[in-house]
Coordinates of C-alpha atoms in Angstrom, one line a residue:
Chain A
M10 CA 78.7 82.2 120.6
S11 CA 74.9 82.9 120.7
G12 CA 72.3 82.7 123.3
K13 CA 74.5 84.7 125.7
K14 CA 73.7 88.0 127.2
L15 CA 75.1 90.8 125.4
E16 CA 78.5 92.1 126.1
P17 CA 79.4 95.6 126.3
F18 CA 81.4 95.4 123.1
T19 CA 78.4 94.1 121.3
I20 CA 76.3 97.0 122.4
V21 CA 78.8 99.5 121.4
S22 CA 78.9 97.9 118.0
I23 CA 75.1 97.9 117.5
I24 CA 74.9 101.6 118.3
G25 CA 78.0 102.4 116.0
V26 CA 76.6 100.7 113.2
S27 CA 72.9 102.3 113.3
F28 CA 74.5 105.5 113.6
A29 CA 76.8 105.0 110.2
V30 CA 73.4 103.6 108.8
L31 CA 71.7 106.8 109.7
A32 CA 74.7 108.9 108.4
C33 CA 74.5 107.3 105.3
A34 CA 70.7 107.1 104.7
I35 CA 69.7 110.5 105.9
P36 CA 71.3 112.7 103.4
F37 CA 69.5 110.9 100.6
W38 CA 66.3 111.1 102.2
M39 CA 66.8 114.8 102.8
I40 CA 67.4 115.1 99.1
I41 CA 64.4 113.2 98.0
S42 CA 62.2 115.1 100.5
G43 CA 63.6 118.7 99.5
S44 CA 62.9 117.6 95.9
L45 CA 59.1 117.3 97.0
T46 CA 59.2 120.7 98.8
S47 CA 58.3 123.8 96.9
E48 CA 61.0 126.3 96.4
S49 CA 59.6 129.2 98.5
E50 CA 59.3 126.8 101.5
L51 CA 63.0 125.6 100.7
A52 CA 63.9 129.5 101.0
T53 CA 62.1 130.2 104.0
T54 CA 62.3 127.2 106.3
G55 CA 65.2 125.5 104.7
Y56 CA 65.5 121.7 104.4
S57 CA 63.4 119.3 106.4
L58 CA 62.9 115.7 106.8
F59 CA 59.3 115.7 105.7
P60 CA 58.2 118.1 103.0
A61 CA 55.5 120.6 104.6
A62 CA 53.8 121.3 101.4
F63 CA 54.0 118.6 98.7
D64 CA 55.2 120.0 95.6
L65 CA 56.1 118.5 92.1
T66 CA 57.0 121.5 90.0
A67 CA 60.4 120.6 89.7
Y68 CA 59.5 117.1 88.2
K69 CA 57.2 118.6 85.8
M70 CA 59.8 120.6 84.4
I71 CA 62.2 117.9 84.1
F72 CA 60.1 115.5 82.4
T73 CA 58.5 118.1 80.0
G74 CA 61.6 120.0 78.8
P75 CA 64.0 118.3 76.2
A76 CA 67.3 119.1 78.0
V77 CA 66.9 116.5 80.9
L78 CA 65.7 113.7 78.4
D79 CA 68.8 114.5 76.2
A80 CA 70.9 114.1 79.4
Y81 CA 69.1 110.7 80.3
F82 CA 69.8 109.5 76.8
A83 CA 73.4 110.6 76.9
S84 CA 73.7 108.6 80.3
V85 CA 72.0 105.6 79.3
F86 CA 73.9 105.5 76.0
I87 CA 77.3 105.9 77.6
T88 CA 76.4 103.3 80.2
V89 CA 75.0 100.7 77.9
V90 CA 77.3 100.8 75.1
G91 CA 80.1 101.4 77.5
T92 CA 79.5 98.5 79.9
A93 CA 78.9 96.1 76.8
L94 CA 82.3 97.1 75.2
S95 CA 84.0 97.1 78.4
L96 CA 83.0 93.9 79.4
A97 CA 83.8 92.2 76.0
V98 CA 87.3 93.6 76.2
T99 CA 88.1 92.8 79.7
S100 CA 86.8 89.3 79.4
G101 CA 89.1 88.8 76.7
L102 CA 92.2 90.1 78.2
S103 CA 91.3 88.5 81.6
W104 CA 90.9 85.2 80.1
V105 CA 94.3 85.1 78.4
I106 CA 95.9 86.2 81.8
A107 CA 94.1 83.6 83.6
R108 CA 95.1 80.7 81.2
R109 CA 98.6 81.1 82.7
L110 CA 100.0 80.6 79.2
P111 CA 103.8 80.4 79.2
G112 CA 105.5 83.4 77.5
I113 CA 102.0 85.3 77.2
S114 CA 100.2 85.6 80.3
R115 CA 103.0 86.9 82.5
P116 CA 104.2 89.8 80.1
L117 CA 100.5 90.6 79.5
T118 CA 100.1 91.1 83.3
V119 CA 102.6 93.4 83.5
F120 CA 101.6 95.2 80.3
S121 CA 98.1 95.6 81.8
Y122 CA 99.1 96.7 85.4
L123 CA 101.8 99.0 84.6
P124 CA 99.6 101.7 83.4
M125 CA 97.7 101.7 87.0
L126 CA 101.4 102.7 88.3
F127 CA 102.5 105.2 85.6
S128 CA 100.4 107.2 83.4
G129 CA 100.9 110.1 80.8
G130 CA 98.7 112.1 83.1
L131 CA 96.0 114.5 81.9
V132 CA 97.6 116.7 79.1
P133 CA 98.6 113.9 76.7
L134 CA 95.4 112.1 77.2
Y135 CA 93.5 115.5 76.5
L136 CA 95.5 116.0 73.4
L137 CA 95.0 112.6 72.2
V138 CA 91.3 112.6 72.2
T139 CA 91.0 116.0 71.2
Q140 CA 93.8 116.6 68.5
Y141 CA 94.5 113.1 67.2
L142 CA 91.2 110.8 67.6
K143 CA 88.9 113.9 67.2
L144 CA 86.4 112.7 69.7
Q145 CA 85.0 116.0 71.1
N146 CA 81.3 115.9 71.6
S147 CA 81.1 112.0 70.9
Y148 CA 79.8 109.8 73.4
F149 CA 83.0 107.9 72.8
S150 CA 85.2 110.2 73.9
V151 CA 83.6 109.2 77.6
I152 CA 83.6 105.7 76.8
L153 CA 87.0 104.9 75.1
P154 CA 89.4 106.4 77.9
L155 CA 87.4 104.5 80.8
L156 CA 87.3 101.3 78.9
V157 CA 89.4 99.0 81.0
M158 CA 89.7 99.3 84.6
P159 CA 92.7 97.3 85.9
F160 CA 91.1 96.4 89.0
L161 CA 88.0 94.9 87.4
V162 CA 90.5 92.7 85.2
F163 CA 92.1 91.5 88.7
V164 CA 88.4 90.3 89.7
Q165 CA 87.8 88.7 86.2
V166 CA 91.2 87.0 86.3
S167 CA 90.7 85.5 89.8
A168 CA 87.1 84.2 89.1
F169 CA 88.3 82.8 85.8
R170 CA 91.1 80.8 87.7
Q171 CA 88.4 79.4 89.8
L172 CA 86.7 77.6 87.0
P173 CA 87.7 73.6 87.0
E174 CA 90.6 73.2 84.8
S175 CA 89.7 69.6 83.9
I176 CA 86.7 71.0 81.8
F177 CA 88.9 73.0 79.5
E178 CA 91.3 70.0 79.6
S179 CA 88.5 67.6 78.2
A180 CA 87.3 70.0 75.7
K181 CA 90.8 70.3 74.3
I182 CA 91.0 66.6 74.1
D183 CA 87.7 66.8 72.0
G184 CA 89.1 69.0 69.5
A185 CA 87.9 72.5 71.1
G186 CA 90.1 75.4 70.1
E187 CA 90.9 78.4 72.5
L188 CA 88.3 80.5 71.1
R189 CA 85.9 77.8 71.2
I190 CA 86.7 76.8 74.9
F191 CA 86.5 80.8 75.7
F192 CA 83.1 81.4 74.2
T193 CA 81.1 78.2 74.6
I194 CA 82.6 77.0 78.1
A195 CA 84.3 79.8 79.9
I196 CA 81.8 82.6 79.2
P197 CA 78.6 80.5 80.1
L198 CA 80.3 79.4 83.3
S199 CA 81.2 83.0 84.3
K200 CA 78.0 84.5 84.3
P201 CA 77.8 85.6 87.7
I202 CA 81.2 87.5 87.5
L203 CA 80.4 89.0 84.3
A204 CA 77.3 90.3 86.2
V205 CA 79.7 91.6 88.9
V206 CA 82.1 93.3 86.6
G207 CA 79.4 94.6 84.4
L208 CA 77.6 96.4 87.2
F209 CA 81.0 98.0 88.3
Y210 CA 81.5 99.3 84.7
A211 CA 77.8 100.3 84.6
V212 CA 78.1 102.4 87.7
H213 CA 81.4 104.0 86.9
Y214 CA 79.9 105.1 83.4
W215 CA 76.7 106.2 84.8
N216 CA 78.5 108.4 87.4
D217 CA 81.3 109.6 85.4
W218 CA 81.4 113.4 84.7
F219 CA 85.2 114.0 84.5
M220 CA 85.8 112.8 80.9
A221 CA 82.3 114.5 80.0
L222 CA 83.5 117.8 81.5
L223 CA 86.9 117.4 79.4
F224 CA 85.6 116.6 76.3
I225 CA 82.1 117.5 75.8
D226 CA 81.1 121.0 75.2
D227 CA 77.6 120.6 73.5
V228 CA 75.0 121.2 76.4
H229 CA 72.5 118.8 74.4
K230 CA 75.1 115.9 74.8
F231 CA 75.8 116.5 78.6
P232 CA 75.2 113.2 80.5
L233 CA 73.2 113.7 83.8
P234 CA 76.0 114.2 86.4
L235 CA 77.3 117.1 84.1
V236 CA 73.9 118.8 83.7
L237 CA 73.9 118.5 87.6
Q238 CA 77.4 120.0 87.8
N239 CA 76.4 122.7 85.6
L240 CA 73.0 123.4 87.7
I241 CA 75.5 123.9 90.6
S242 CA 78.0 126.1 88.9
N243 CA 76.1 128.2 86.4
I244 CA 72.3 128.8 86.6
S245 CA 72.0 129.7 83.0
F246 CA 71.4 126.1 82.0
T247 CA 67.9 126.2 83.6
Q248 CA 67.0 128.5 80.3
M249 CA 66.9 125.2 78.7
L250 CA 64.2 124.2 80.4
P251 CA 60.5 125.1 79.8
Q252 CA 59.5 128.3 81.7
L253 CA 56.4 127.6 83.7
A254 CA 54.2 130.8 83.6
E255 CA 53.4 131.4 86.9
A256 CA 56.8 131.3 88.5
A257 CA 60.6 131.8 88.1
T258 CA 62.4 128.5 87.8
P259 CA 62.9 126.7 91.4
V260 CA 66.6 126.2 90.9
Y261 CA 67.1 124.7 94.1
Q262 CA 64.2 122.4 94.1
L263 CA 65.3 121.5 90.6
R264 CA 68.8 120.4 91.8
L265 CA 67.5 118.1 94.1
A266 CA 64.9 116.6 91.9
L267 CA 67.5 116.2 89.1
T268 CA 69.9 114.5 92.0
T269 CA 67.1 112.0 92.8
V270 CA 66.6 111.4 88.9
A271 CA 70.2 110.5 88.8
I272 CA 70.4 108.4 91.7
G273 CA 66.8 106.7 90.8
P274 CA 68.4 103.9 88.4
I275 CA 71.0 103.0 90.8
L276 CA 68.6 103.0 93.8
L277 CA 66.3 100.6 92.1
A278 CA 68.7 98.3 90.8
Y279 CA 70.9 98.1 94.1
P280 CA 68.8 95.5 96.0
F281 CA 69.4 93.0 93.1
A282 CA 73.0 94.0 92.5
Q283 CA 74.5 94.3 96.0
R284 CA 75.1 90.8 96.6
Y285 CA 76.9 90.6 93.4
F286 CA 79.3 93.6 94.4
V287 CA 80.1 92.0 97.4
K288 CA 81.1 89.0 95.8
G289 CA 83.3 91.1 93.3
I290 CA 85.3 93.0 95.4
T291 CA 85.8 90.2 97.8
L292 CA 87.0 88.3 94.9
G293 CA 89.3 91.0 93.9
A294 CA 90.7 92.2 97.3
T295 CA 91.3 89.0 99.4
K296 CA 92.9 87.1 96.5
G297 CA 94.5 89.4 93.9
Chain B
M6 CA 101.6 91.2 122.1
S7 CA 101.8 88.1 120.1
T8 CA 100.6 88.3 116.4
L9 CA 99.1 85.2 115.2
Q10 CA 100.7 83.7 111.9
T11 CA 98.8 83.9 108.9
R12 CA 98.0 80.9 106.8
P13 CA 100.5 80.3 104.1
E14 CA 98.8 80.9 100.5
P15 CA 98.2 77.6 99.0
Q16 CA 100.7 76.8 96.1
T17 CA 98.9 77.8 92.9
R18 CA 101.3 76.8 90.4
P19 CA 102.3 72.9 90.2
P20 CA 106.0 72.5 90.8
S21 CA 107.2 71.9 87.3
G22 CA 110.5 70.3 86.4
A23 CA 112.6 71.3 83.4
P24 CA 111.3 68.6 80.8
D25 CA 107.7 69.3 81.8
R26 CA 108.0 72.8 81.3
R27 CA 109.4 72.3 78.0
R28 CA 106.6 70.4 76.9
V29 CA 104.2 72.9 78.3
R30 CA 106.0 75.6 76.3
R31 CA 105.8 73.7 72.9
R32 CA 101.9 73.2 73.1
A33 CA 101.4 76.8 74.1
V34 CA 103.4 78.1 71.0
R35 CA 100.7 76.2 68.8
T36 CA 97.7 78.0 70.6
N37 CA 99.7 81.5 70.9
W38 CA 97.9 83.3 67.9
T39 CA 94.1 82.4 68.5
I40 CA 94.4 83.2 72.2
G41 CA 96.0 86.3 71.1
L42 CA 92.9 87.4 69.3
L43 CA 91.1 87.5 72.8
A44 CA 93.5 90.0 74.3
L45 CA 93.9 92.3 71.2
P46 CA 91.3 94.7 72.0
A47 CA 92.6 95.2 75.2
V48 CA 96.4 95.6 74.1
V49 CA 95.2 98.1 71.6
F50 CA 93.3 100.1 74.3
F51 CA 96.5 100.1 76.4
L52 CA 98.6 101.1 73.7
V53 CA 96.5 103.8 72.4
F54 CA 95.2 105.2 75.7
S55 CA 97.9 104.4 78.4
Y56 CA 101.3 104.0 76.5
L57 CA 100.7 106.4 73.7
P58 CA 100.1 109.5 76.0
M59 CA 103.3 108.3 77.9
S60 CA 105.2 109.5 75.0
G61 CA 103.3 112.5 74.9
L62 CA 104.8 113.6 78.3
V63 CA 107.7 115.0 75.6
V64 CA 105.4 118.1 75.9
A65 CA 106.8 118.6 79.4
F66 CA 110.1 119.4 77.8
K67 CA 108.7 121.5 74.9
E68 CA 107.0 125.0 74.1
F69 CA 103.9 123.4 73.1
D70 CA 102.1 125.2 70.1
V71 CA 98.8 123.6 68.9
N72 CA 99.7 124.1 65.3
L73 CA 102.7 122.6 65.3
G74 CA 101.5 119.4 67.2
I75 CA 103.6 117.6 70.0
F76 CA 106.6 116.5 67.9
G77 CA 106.8 119.7 65.9
S78 CA 107.0 122.2 68.9
P79 CA 110.4 123.4 69.6
W80 CA 112.1 122.2 72.9
N81 CA 112.8 124.2 75.7
G82 CA 114.5 122.0 78.2
L83 CA 113.4 122.3 81.9
E84 CA 111.8 125.8 81.6
N85 CA 108.3 124.3 82.3
F86 CA 109.3 122.5 85.4
T87 CA 111.2 125.7 86.7
Y88 CA 108.4 127.9 85.6
F89 CA 106.0 126.0 87.8
L90 CA 108.4 125.6 90.9
E91 CA 109.0 129.3 91.0
S92 CA 105.4 130.3 90.5
G93 CA 104.6 130.2 94.2
D94 CA 101.8 127.8 94.0
A95 CA 104.0 124.7 93.8
A96 CA 104.6 124.3 97.5
R97 CA 101.0 124.8 98.7
I98 CA 99.7 122.2 95.9
L99 CA 102.2 119.7 96.9
F100 CA 101.5 120.0 100.5
N101 CA 97.8 119.9 100.0
T102 CA 97.9 116.9 97.7
L103 CA 100.2 114.9 100.2
F104 CA 98.4 116.1 103.3
L105 CA 94.7 115.4 101.8
N106 CA 95.7 111.9 100.6
I107 CA 97.4 110.7 103.7
L108 CA 94.7 111.9 105.8
F109 CA 91.9 110.2 103.3
L110 CA 94.0 107.0 103.2
G111 CA 94.5 106.6 106.6
A112 CA 90.8 107.5 107.6
T113 CA 89.3 105.6 104.9
L114 CA 91.3 102.5 106.1
A115 CA 90.7 103.1 109.7
A116 CA 87.1 103.5 109.4
G117 CA 86.5 100.5 107.1
M118 CA 88.2 98.4 109.7
V119 CA 86.1 99.6 112.6
L120 CA 83.0 99.4 110.7
A121 CA 83.8 95.8 109.6
I122 CA 84.6 94.7 113.3
M123 CA 81.5 96.4 114.5
L124 CA 79.3 94.6 111.6
N125 CA 81.0 91.6 112.7
E126 CA 79.5 91.5 116.3
I127 CA 76.0 91.9 115.1
R128 CA 74.1 88.7 115.5
S129 CA 70.9 89.5 113.8
T130 CA 71.4 88.5 110.0
F131 CA 68.6 91.0 108.9
F132 CA 70.1 93.9 110.8
K133 CA 73.8 93.2 109.6
R134 CA 72.6 92.5 106.0
V135 CA 70.4 95.9 105.8
S136 CA 73.1 98.0 107.4
Q137 CA 75.6 96.6 105.2
S138 CA 73.8 97.4 102.2
V139 CA 73.0 101.0 103.5
V140 CA 76.4 101.9 104.5
F141 CA 77.8 100.4 100.9
F142 CA 75.4 102.7 98.9
P143 CA 77.5 105.9 99.0
Y144 CA 80.0 104.3 97.1
F145 CA 77.7 104.2 94.1
V146 CA 76.7 107.7 93.8
S147 CA 78.6 110.3 91.6
P148 CA 80.8 112.7 93.3
V149 CA 78.5 115.4 91.8
V150 CA 75.5 114.0 93.9
I151 CA 78.0 114.2 97.0
S152 CA 78.7 117.9 96.2
I153 CA 75.0 118.3 96.3
I154 CA 74.4 116.6 99.3
L155 CA 77.1 118.7 101.0
Q156 CA 75.6 122.0 99.8
V157 CA 72.1 120.8 101.5
L158 CA 74.1 120.3 104.7
L159 CA 76.2 123.0 104.8
A160 CA 74.5 126.1 102.8
G161 CA 70.9 125.3 102.6
A162 CA 68.7 126.8 100.1
S163 CA 69.9 130.3 98.8
G164 CA 73.2 130.2 100.6
G165 CA 71.8 130.7 104.3
G166 CA 71.4 128.2 107.0
G167 CA 72.2 124.5 106.2
A168 CA 71.1 121.6 108.3
V169 CA 74.7 121.7 110.3
N170 CA 74.3 125.3 110.9
D171 CA 70.8 124.7 112.2
A172 CA 72.3 121.7 114.5
L173 CA 74.9 124.2 115.3
G174 CA 72.6 126.9 116.2
G175 CA 70.6 124.3 118.1
L176 CA 73.7 123.6 120.4
G177 CA 74.2 127.7 120.8
F178 CA 77.1 127.6 118.5
P179 CA 77.4 130.5 115.9
A180 CA 76.4 129.7 112.0
V181 CA 79.6 129.1 109.8
D182 CA 79.9 130.5 106.3
W183 CA 81.4 127.2 105.2
Y184 CA 81.8 127.8 101.5
T185 CA 84.1 131.0 102.3
E186 CA 86.4 129.4 105.1
P187 CA 89.2 127.3 103.9
G188 CA 90.1 126.2 107.4
P189 CA 87.8 123.1 108.0
W190 CA 87.8 121.8 104.4
P191 CA 90.5 119.1 104.9
W192 CA 88.3 117.7 107.6
I193 CA 85.1 118.1 105.7
L194 CA 86.7 116.4 102.8
T195 CA 87.7 113.7 105.0
V196 CA 84.5 113.0 106.6
V197 CA 83.1 112.8 102.8
K198 CA 85.9 110.3 101.7
I199 CA 84.9 108.2 104.9
W200 CA 81.3 108.4 103.9
Q201 CA 81.8 107.6 100.4
L202 CA 84.3 104.7 100.8
G203 CA 83.8 103.4 104.6
G204 CA 81.1 101.1 103.5
Y205 CA 83.2 99.8 100.7
L206 CA 86.0 99.1 102.5
S207 CA 84.3 97.4 105.4
V208 CA 83.1 94.8 102.8
I209 CA 86.7 93.9 102.3
F210 CA 87.6 93.7 105.6
L211 CA 84.4 91.7 106.7
A212 CA 85.4 89.1 104.0
A213 CA 89.0 89.0 105.4
I214 CA 87.4 88.6 109.0
T215 CA 85.1 85.6 107.7
G216 CA 88.5 83.9 106.7
I217 CA 89.9 83.8 110.1
P218 CA 89.4 80.5 111.2
E219 CA 86.8 79.8 114.0
E220 CA 89.3 77.9 116.5
V221 CA 91.3 81.1 117.0
Y222 CA 88.2 82.4 118.4
E223 CA 87.4 79.3 120.5
A224 CA 90.8 79.6 121.8
G225 CA 90.2 83.0 122.9
T226 CA 86.8 82.1 124.6
I227 CA 88.7 79.2 126.4
D228 CA 91.2 82.0 127.7
G229 CA 88.0 84.0 128.9
A230 CA 88.5 86.8 126.2
S231 CA 85.5 89.3 126.3
R232 CA 84.3 90.3 122.8
A233 CA 86.2 93.6 122.8
Q234 CA 89.5 91.9 123.7
M235 CA 88.9 89.3 120.8
A236 CA 88.2 92.4 118.5
W237 CA 91.5 94.2 119.7
R238 CA 94.0 91.1 120.1
I239 CA 92.4 88.8 117.4
T240 CA 90.6 90.4 114.6
L241 CA 92.6 93.6 114.2
P242 CA 96.1 91.9 113.9
L243 CA 94.7 89.6 111.7
L244 CA 93.2 92.3 109.8
K245 CA 96.7 93.8 109.0
P246 CA 97.8 91.9 105.7
T247 CA 94.5 92.9 104.1
A248 CA 95.2 96.5 105.2
A249 CA 98.8 96.4 104.0
V250 CA 97.5 95.3 100.4
L251 CA 95.1 98.2 100.4
L252 CA 97.6 100.7 101.7
V253 CA 99.9 99.9 99.0
L254 CA 97.3 100.3 96.4
G255 CA 96.7 103.4 97.9
V256 CA 99.8 104.9 98.1
G257 CA 100.3 104.7 94.2
R258 CA 97.7 107.4 94.2
I259 CA 98.9 109.5 96.9
F260 CA 100.1 112.0 94.5
Y261 CA 96.9 112.2 92.5
G262 CA 94.6 114.4 93.8
D263 CA 91.1 112.4 93.6
F264 CA 90.0 115.1 91.2
G265 CA 86.5 113.9 90.6
T266 CA 85.4 114.3 94.4
I267 CA 87.6 117.4 94.9
Y268 CA 86.6 119.3 92.1
A269 CA 83.1 118.4 92.1
I270 CA 82.8 120.0 95.6
V271 CA 85.1 122.8 95.5
G272 CA 84.8 123.7 91.7
D273 CA 86.4 127.1 90.9
N274 CA 85.9 128.5 94.3
G275 CA 88.9 130.3 94.8
T276 CA 88.4 131.2 98.5
L277 CA 89.0 127.3 99.4
F278 CA 92.1 126.8 97.1
D279 CA 94.3 127.5 100.1
S280 CA 93.5 124.3 101.7
T281 CA 91.8 122.2 99.0
D282 CA 93.7 122.8 95.6
V283 CA 95.4 119.7 94.7
I284 CA 97.7 118.9 91.8
D285 CA 95.1 117.5 89.6
T286 CA 92.8 120.3 90.3
Y287 CA 95.5 122.9 89.4
V288 CA 96.5 121.1 86.2
F289 CA 92.9 121.0 85.1
R290 CA 92.4 124.8 85.6
A291 CA 95.7 125.8 84.3
L292 CA 94.8 123.6 81.1
R293 CA 91.3 125.0 80.8
Q294 CA 92.1 128.6 81.3
L295 CA 95.5 129.1 80.6
G296 CA 95.9 126.5 77.8
D297 CA 99.4 126.1 79.2
F298 CA 100.2 122.4 77.9
G299 CA 103.9 122.4 78.8
T300 CA 103.5 123.2 82.2
T301 CA 100.5 121.2 83.0
A302 CA 102.3 118.2 81.3
A303 CA 105.5 118.8 83.3
I304 CA 103.3 118.8 86.6
G305 CA 101.9 115.4 85.3
L306 CA 105.2 113.7 84.7
F307 CA 106.5 114.8 88.1
Q308 CA 103.3 113.2 89.6
S309 CA 103.8 110.1 87.7
V310 CA 107.4 109.7 88.4
V311 CA 107.1 110.5 92.2
G312 CA 103.7 108.2 92.4
F313 CA 105.7 105.3 90.5
V314 CA 108.6 105.8 92.8
L315 CA 106.2 105.8 96.1
V316 CA 104.5 102.4 94.7
V317 CA 107.9 100.8 94.4
I318 CA 109.0 101.6 97.8
A319 CA 105.9 100.5 99.7
V320 CA 105.7 97.2 97.5
L321 CA 109.4 96.8 98.8
I322 CA 108.6 97.6 102.4
Q323 CA 105.7 95.5 102.2
R324 CA 107.6 92.5 100.8
K325 CA 110.2 92.8 103.6
Y326 CA 107.6 92.3 106.1
S327 CA 105.1 90.0 104.8
K328 CA 105.9 88.4 101.5
E329 CA 103.0 86.2 101.0
T330 CA 100.3 89.0 100.8
S331 CA 102.9 91.0 98.4
V332 CA 100.7 92.6 95.6
L333 CA 103.4 92.4 93.0

């Protein structure tokens, strides 16, 4: 298959993939470059691939004012606590399903996947969280409704099923109970898949803005994406930032800088996380 | 065109005779309760956040009053449903929801498949790995970030210009005021979905390609097939089962408007509603601006029922054609 000269289709493929790569990378580059361009430059010449005049005003505003730090705290809290809880709950459920226990596993599977197909919709959820659980303006109003993603249960179950059954059998013969097998054998053996599922949840929580939009009204508790959304839809949020004496708020530059700040952690973690992601979705998709 | 048979799935459960099964059951009964503890938090979660809201759907048949609560409010029969259907918005919203979702589903699956086949052609491991990482990345950014990227491309700073208009100008076309023009938006959103999900889906398809046995391609080589012919006649047909699974999963969501992305991008920009308003965005607006719980719950119920029926139909059709890849 190798060593021969390139066929036309291979050349077309290389060009096609290169094009896709550029289409995916350039928008991010433009955001970063724009965030380093001064507001007046943005207004006169528009966006460009390289900042003509290097300018850090927006970043100074972001990191000196409390608003963005609050948002960062909110996002980190939601992501860390949410991921930990989700991972614990998902693992427990997946393990019970993966064990194929007669009379338990199958009903539990149906019970868990049915909500994927039929849901109460927005209104009952809204009433539940606001009227009955009274979770408005709590970070848990974002965490709890997103706690279990059925797709990731899928992934966990198929990963658990790949563990060799004989280990559990022998542990059982040695007198280990179900809980002990789970905590001291299954969990330590599943670290890679826990990383995968955890990363998926983390991205999910980090990017969520819909739950926050529904349930959080207090601007001091907004997570990052919601702050960004607010910067787009109403400029008044910028009033929460410290005014630099010399100029008006650089709204456009600020937007881009904040976007960069929001993408930043994902971008940094990505090179390490990516191979886990690939493993995760191929586990979930090719054999459900 | 002869379609190659997919390999049969390995039998996962050992064939069990009747006495065997009885013994397993007796052993399981003893372990039931401890293992139940592990699933308990998830069960509680589903009961509270999935099954309890289903009972809240009775709001669809009530004249909801916050002070009286869900179960205290008076019944009003099908009034909420007729109100929505007669409001004049119904036809437009249903059309948009279906049209956009079918467009998204078809386009993203096709793009993912093409991208996977192209990636598979690349021999340089380094280039392949890097490009796979880059095209996968958009999946990980928030819809809000996508919305900002779109503004950079389409509107530019202070509403004028934008990179796309600059490019159009360079080619001699007039600039378009994108955010007041509903016409192109279904296509813009489709491009956004491809951009967001193409890389993600290509990873799934690429994994399926890796599972195709090497001998099939060797046979192709002996028959003198070119790379293009192999992609068209071998890889593509063998990707069908994977595509079918993804399709069935997607069909269930066809009545849900992908709220996060659409609302992040369009927001409350009323001039674009003609082509972009879908069930979910409509419900959200109605809920927030009008506080009309009854009607919005009625729409939600309608959405769930139709979605459920669609999934069942999709699964049945898929079962008929390829039983071994069925998801349910």
